[in-house]
Amino acid sequence: CARACVLGAAELSSRRQRARVRLLIEAQRLEAARVLLRVQRASGLAVADVRALAALSLGDDGVLRAADLDVGWIQIGVQRDAFAQIVAALVPHWSAHSPLLPLLFEVFRTRVVMPGLPSDAAAEADAQRDETRDDAPVLSFLRLVSGLGWLLRGSSARRAELCFHCFDREGCGAVTRADFIAVLCYIYALYEDLGASPLRNAHAHATRVAE
């Protein structure tokens, strides 16, 4: 009887431990889902848009089922080239080769604000993915959703803020004449492939605008 009681206590302890682990995993899943939902709502993007972004971000690496996105987004990170392809897929009349897209990537990665999400939660969620992958910078899924919401669904004031961040390439809080001209050329390159002659024309026009 004593042996049976000992075995019973051990089994009970084991079951309690497994139950605690299951509860912890479920709590983490629910918190991850809440974080993504807050960012999605603040971004102005629809749930379907966020799921489409996840599919585009994964590419050929795999497919997330709808139920998996609630926590699976933590593992999604986008490098610069993939980001350009995602934006070009969302805005088909933009060229994926424009220098504006790498600039947007850096703005989203370093200056995006995630409204509706406490800063500590944003930092913790953003830390779930590596800052770099194969020595290349990576954009977290939260920042991708927030940044594209800023770009595609933002108010006029928010888009003006984004525009300023793009022209302020060095992040110094001011727009230099050289940056103004360069970013105007980047914008021209969104709509056409600028060869040497068109690029000179775009630069000349941007210079006249700057004057």
Tab-separated table of C-alpha atoms in Angstrom:
chain	number	residue	atom	x	y	z
A	1	CYS	CA	0.000	0.000	0.000
A	2	ALA	CA	2.827	2.368	0.875
A	3	ARG	CA	4.487	1.667	-2.504
A	4	ALA	CA	1.193	2.299	-4.298
A	5	CYS	CA	0.743	5.572	-2.394
A	6	VAL	CA	4.260	6.692	-3.320
A	7	LEU	CA	3.689	5.873	-6.978
A	8	GLY	CA	0.368	7.656	-6.847
A	9	ALA	CA	1.940	10.796	-5.429
A	10	ALA	CA	4.665	10.766	-8.087
A	11	GLU	CA	2.112	10.362	-10.841
A	12	LEU	CA	-0.006	13.156	-9.367
A	13	SER	CA	3.034	15.472	-9.265
A	14	SER	CA	3.874	14.608	-12.858
A	15	ARG	CA	0.326	15.349	-14.009
A	16	ARG	CA	0.340	18.666	-12.174
A	17	GLN	CA	3.619	19.620	-13.847
A	18	ARG	CA	2.253	18.748	-17.305
A	19	ALA	CA	-0.890	20.767	-16.590
A	20	ARG	CA	1.206	23.786	-15.546
A	21	VAL	CA	3.228	23.541	-18.766
A	22	ARG	CA	0.038	23.359	-20.855
A	23	LEU	CA	-1.385	26.383	-19.039
A	24	LEU	CA	1.846	28.328	-19.587
A	25	ILE	CA	1.890	27.508	-23.317
A	26	GLU	CA	-1.756	28.520	-23.662
A	27	ALA	CA	-1.154	31.774	-21.768
A	28	GLN	CA	1.782	32.586	-24.064
A	29	ARG	CA	-0.336	31.796	-27.135
A	30	LEU	CA	-3.162	34.029	-25.934
A	31	GLU	CA	-0.773	36.903	-25.145
A	32	ALA	CA	0.894	36.599	-28.566
A	33	ALA	CA	-2.540	36.643	-30.207
A	34	ARG	CA	-3.545	39.736	-28.199
A	35	VAL	CA	-0.336	41.560	-29.168
A	36	LEU	CA	-0.872	40.826	-32.873
A	37	LEU	CA	-4.540	41.843	-32.645
A	38	ARG	CA	-3.665	45.188	-31.019
A	39	VAL	CA	-1.063	45.945	-33.684
A	40	GLN	CA	-3.419	44.855	-36.487
A	41	ARG	CA	-6.218	47.103	-35.237
A	42	ALA	CA	-3.905	50.073	-34.735
A	43	SER	CA	-2.395	49.615	-38.206
A	44	GLY	CA	-5.736	49.950	-39.989
A	45	LEU	CA	-5.098	46.735	-41.913
A	46	ALA	CA	-7.767	44.043	-42.006
A	47	VAL	CA	-7.190	40.594	-40.508
A	48	ALA	CA	-7.141	39.187	-44.049
A	49	ASP	CA	-4.411	41.704	-44.950
A	50	VAL	CA	-2.281	40.544	-42.014
A	51	ARG	CA	-2.699	36.909	-42.997
A	52	ALA	CA	-1.752	37.775	-46.586
A	53	LEU	CA	1.356	39.554	-45.285
A	54	ALA	CA	2.290	36.433	-43.312
A	55	ALA	CA	1.946	34.303	-46.454
A	56	LEU	CA	4.052	36.747	-48.486
A	57	SER	CA	6.661	36.905	-45.726
A	58	LEU	CA	7.003	33.138	-45.559
A	59	GLY	CA	7.289	32.734	-49.323
A	60	ASP	CA	8.391	29.202	-50.160
A	61	ASP	CA	9.593	28.489	-46.622
A	62	GLY	CA	6.237	27.255	-45.395
A	63	VAL	CA	2.578	28.060	-44.885
A	64	LEU	CA	0.919	29.107	-41.646
A	65	ARG	CA	-2.573	27.831	-41.042
A	66	ALA	CA	-5.017	30.469	-39.836
A	67	ALA	CA	-4.892	29.141	-36.263
A	68	ASP	CA	-1.073	29.085	-36.276
A	69	LEU	CA	-0.666	32.789	-37.045
A	70	ASP	CA	-1.731	33.746	-33.515
A	71	VAL	CA	1.656	32.671	-32.216
A	72	GLY	CA	3.572	31.810	-35.407
A	73	TRP	CA	4.053	35.469	-36.321
A	74	ILE	CA	6.761	35.672	-33.634
A	75	GLN	CA	9.047	33.593	-35.848
A	76	ILE	CA	8.512	35.693	-38.992
A	77	GLY	CA	11.310	38.040	-39.982
A	78	VAL	CA	11.745	39.764	-43.342
A	79	GLN	CA	15.015	40.747	-44.958
A	80	ARG	CA	15.460	43.751	-47.248
A	81	ASP	CA	15.014	42.015	-50.622
A	82	ALA	CA	11.946	40.115	-49.450
A	83	PHE	CA	10.493	43.374	-48.110
A	84	ALA	CA	10.846	45.001	-51.550
A	85	GLN	CA	9.031	42.075	-53.164
A	86	ILE	CA	6.234	42.225	-50.572
A	87	VAL	CA	5.663	45.951	-51.116
A	88	ALA	CA	5.759	45.492	-54.904
A	89	ALA	CA	3.137	42.730	-54.570
A	90	LEU	CA	0.899	45.002	-52.478
A	91	VAL	CA	1.403	48.045	-54.735
A	92	PRO	CA	1.837	46.523	-58.219
A	93	HIS	CA	2.507	49.834	-59.982
A	94	TRP	CA	5.600	50.396	-57.825
A	95	SER	CA	8.954	49.097	-58.987
A	96	ALA	CA	10.657	46.672	-56.592
A	97	HIS	CA	13.992	48.149	-57.739
A	98	SER	CA	13.435	51.690	-56.484
A	99	PRO	CA	15.947	52.798	-53.821
A	100	LEU	CA	12.945	54.089	-51.858
A	101	LEU	CA	12.057	50.564	-50.739
A	102	PRO	CA	15.332	49.852	-48.884
A	103	LEU	CA	14.893	53.290	-47.314
A	104	LEU	CA	11.360	52.386	-46.186
A	105	PHE	CA	12.731	49.117	-44.809
A	106	GLU	CA	15.136	51.019	-42.556
A	107	VAL	CA	12.466	53.518	-41.489
A	108	PHE	CA	10.099	50.663	-40.572
A	109	ARG	CA	12.878	48.793	-38.771
A	110	THR	CA	14.230	51.684	-36.718
A	111	ARG	CA	11.568	54.387	-36.436
A	112	VAL	CA	8.150	52.768	-36.712
A	113	VAL	CA	5.782	53.406	-33.802
A	114	MET	CA	3.261	50.733	-32.889
A	115	PRO	CA	0.210	52.596	-31.542
A	116	GLY	CA	-1.931	50.780	-29.018
A	117	LEU	CA	0.919	48.574	-27.879
A	118	PRO	CA	2.780	49.282	-24.628
A	119	SER	CA	6.442	49.959	-25.323
A	120	ASP	CA	7.601	47.114	-23.092
A	121	ALA	CA	5.313	44.665	-24.909
A	122	ALA	CA	6.556	45.983	-28.258
A	123	ALA	CA	10.168	45.564	-27.211
A	124	GLU	CA	9.558	42.072	-25.856
A	125	ALA	CA	7.655	40.980	-28.955
A	126	ASP	CA	10.263	42.503	-31.261
A	127	ALA	CA	13.008	40.690	-29.376
A	128	GLN	CA	11.450	37.338	-30.281
A	129	ARG	CA	13.291	37.402	-33.607
A	130	ASP	CA	16.968	37.967	-34.283
A	131	GLU	CA	18.136	41.448	-35.230
A	132	THR	CA	20.150	39.954	-38.079
A	133	ARG	CA	20.100	36.817	-40.165
A	134	ASP	CA	23.186	35.846	-42.150
A	135	ASP	CA	24.632	39.274	-41.288
A	136	ALA	CA	21.619	41.015	-42.879
A	137	PRO	CA	19.112	43.193	-40.966
A	138	VAL	CA	15.684	41.683	-40.356
A	139	LEU	CA	12.322	43.428	-40.015
A	140	SER	CA	10.030	41.836	-37.441
A	141	PHE	CA	6.471	40.937	-38.405
A	142	LEU	CA	5.029	43.459	-35.929
A	143	ARG	CA	7.058	46.256	-37.495
A	144	LEU	CA	6.139	45.076	-40.993
A	145	VAL	CA	2.418	45.228	-40.164
A	146	SER	CA	2.737	48.575	-38.356
A	147	GLY	CA	4.905	50.115	-41.065
A	148	LEU	CA	2.677	49.043	-43.958
A	149	GLY	CA	-0.367	50.265	-42.029
A	150	TRP	CA	1.480	53.585	-41.639
A	151	LEU	CA	2.179	53.671	-45.373
A	152	LEU	CA	-1.107	52.360	-46.777
A	153	ARG	CA	-3.749	53.147	-44.123
A	154	GLY	CA	-2.298	56.053	-42.176
A	155	SER	CA	-3.992	59.418	-41.719
A	156	SER	CA	-2.679	62.436	-43.615
A	157	ALA	CA	-0.741	63.518	-40.528
A	158	ARG	CA	0.793	60.075	-40.071
A	159	ARG	CA	1.763	59.852	-43.739
A	160	ALA	CA	3.328	63.298	-43.537
A	161	GLU	CA	5.375	62.030	-40.575
A	162	LEU	CA	6.454	58.997	-42.599
A	163	CYS	CA	7.382	61.250	-45.503
A	164	PHE	CA	9.577	63.347	-43.222
A	165	HIS	CA	11.327	60.248	-41.876
A	166	CYS	CA	12.077	59.147	-45.441
A	167	PHE	CA	13.530	62.519	-46.425
A	168	ASP	CA	15.474	62.657	-43.143
A	169	ARG	CA	17.684	59.761	-44.217
A	170	GLU	CA	20.242	60.226	-41.452
A	171	GLY	CA	17.649	60.532	-38.685
A	172	CYS	CA	19.043	63.878	-37.564
A	173	GLY	CA	15.656	65.625	-37.357
A	174	ALA	CA	16.238	67.834	-40.398
A	175	VAL	CA	16.053	67.420	-44.181
A	176	THR	CA	19.134	68.438	-46.114
A	177	ARG	CA	18.998	69.629	-49.712
A	178	ALA	CA	20.950	66.552	-50.838
A	179	ASP	CA	18.524	64.196	-49.070
A	180	PHE	CA	15.531	66.027	-50.504
A	181	ILE	CA	16.842	65.667	-54.054
A	182	ALA	CA	17.884	62.031	-53.570
A	183	VAL	CA	14.534	60.913	-52.155
A	184	LEU	CA	12.622	62.693	-54.921
A	185	CYS	CA	14.680	60.669	-57.396
A	186	TYR	CA	13.838	57.512	-55.432
A	187	ILE	CA	10.134	58.374	-55.744
A	188	TYR	CA	10.462	58.852	-59.512
A	189	ALA	CA	12.115	55.428	-59.654
A	190	LEU	CA	9.025	53.848	-58.088
A	191	TYR	CA	7.163	54.296	-61.344
A	192	GLU	CA	9.814	53.684	-63.983
A	193	ASP	CA	13.219	52.101	-64.381
A	194	LEU	CA	15.545	55.062	-64.405
A	195	GLY	CA	18.472	54.561	-66.740
A	196	ALA	CA	21.363	57.013	-66.935
A	197	SER	CA	19.606	59.654	-69.034
A	198	PRO	CA	16.202	59.523	-67.238
A	199	LEU	CA	18.060	59.553	-63.925
A	200	ARG	CA	19.873	62.746	-64.906
A	201	ASN	CA	16.528	64.253	-65.927
A	202	ALA	CA	14.936	63.196	-62.620
A	203	HIS	CA	17.874	64.639	-60.693
A	204	ALA	CA	17.658	67.907	-62.657
A	205	HIS	CA	13.929	68.151	-61.988
A	206	ALA	CA	14.371	67.347	-58.289
A	207	THR	CA	17.051	70.014	-58.090
A	208	ARG	CA	14.687	72.594	-59.602
A	209	VAL	CA	11.992	71.561	-57.093
A	210	ALA	CA	14.506	71.932	-54.248
A	211	GLU	CA	15.364	75.415	-55.427
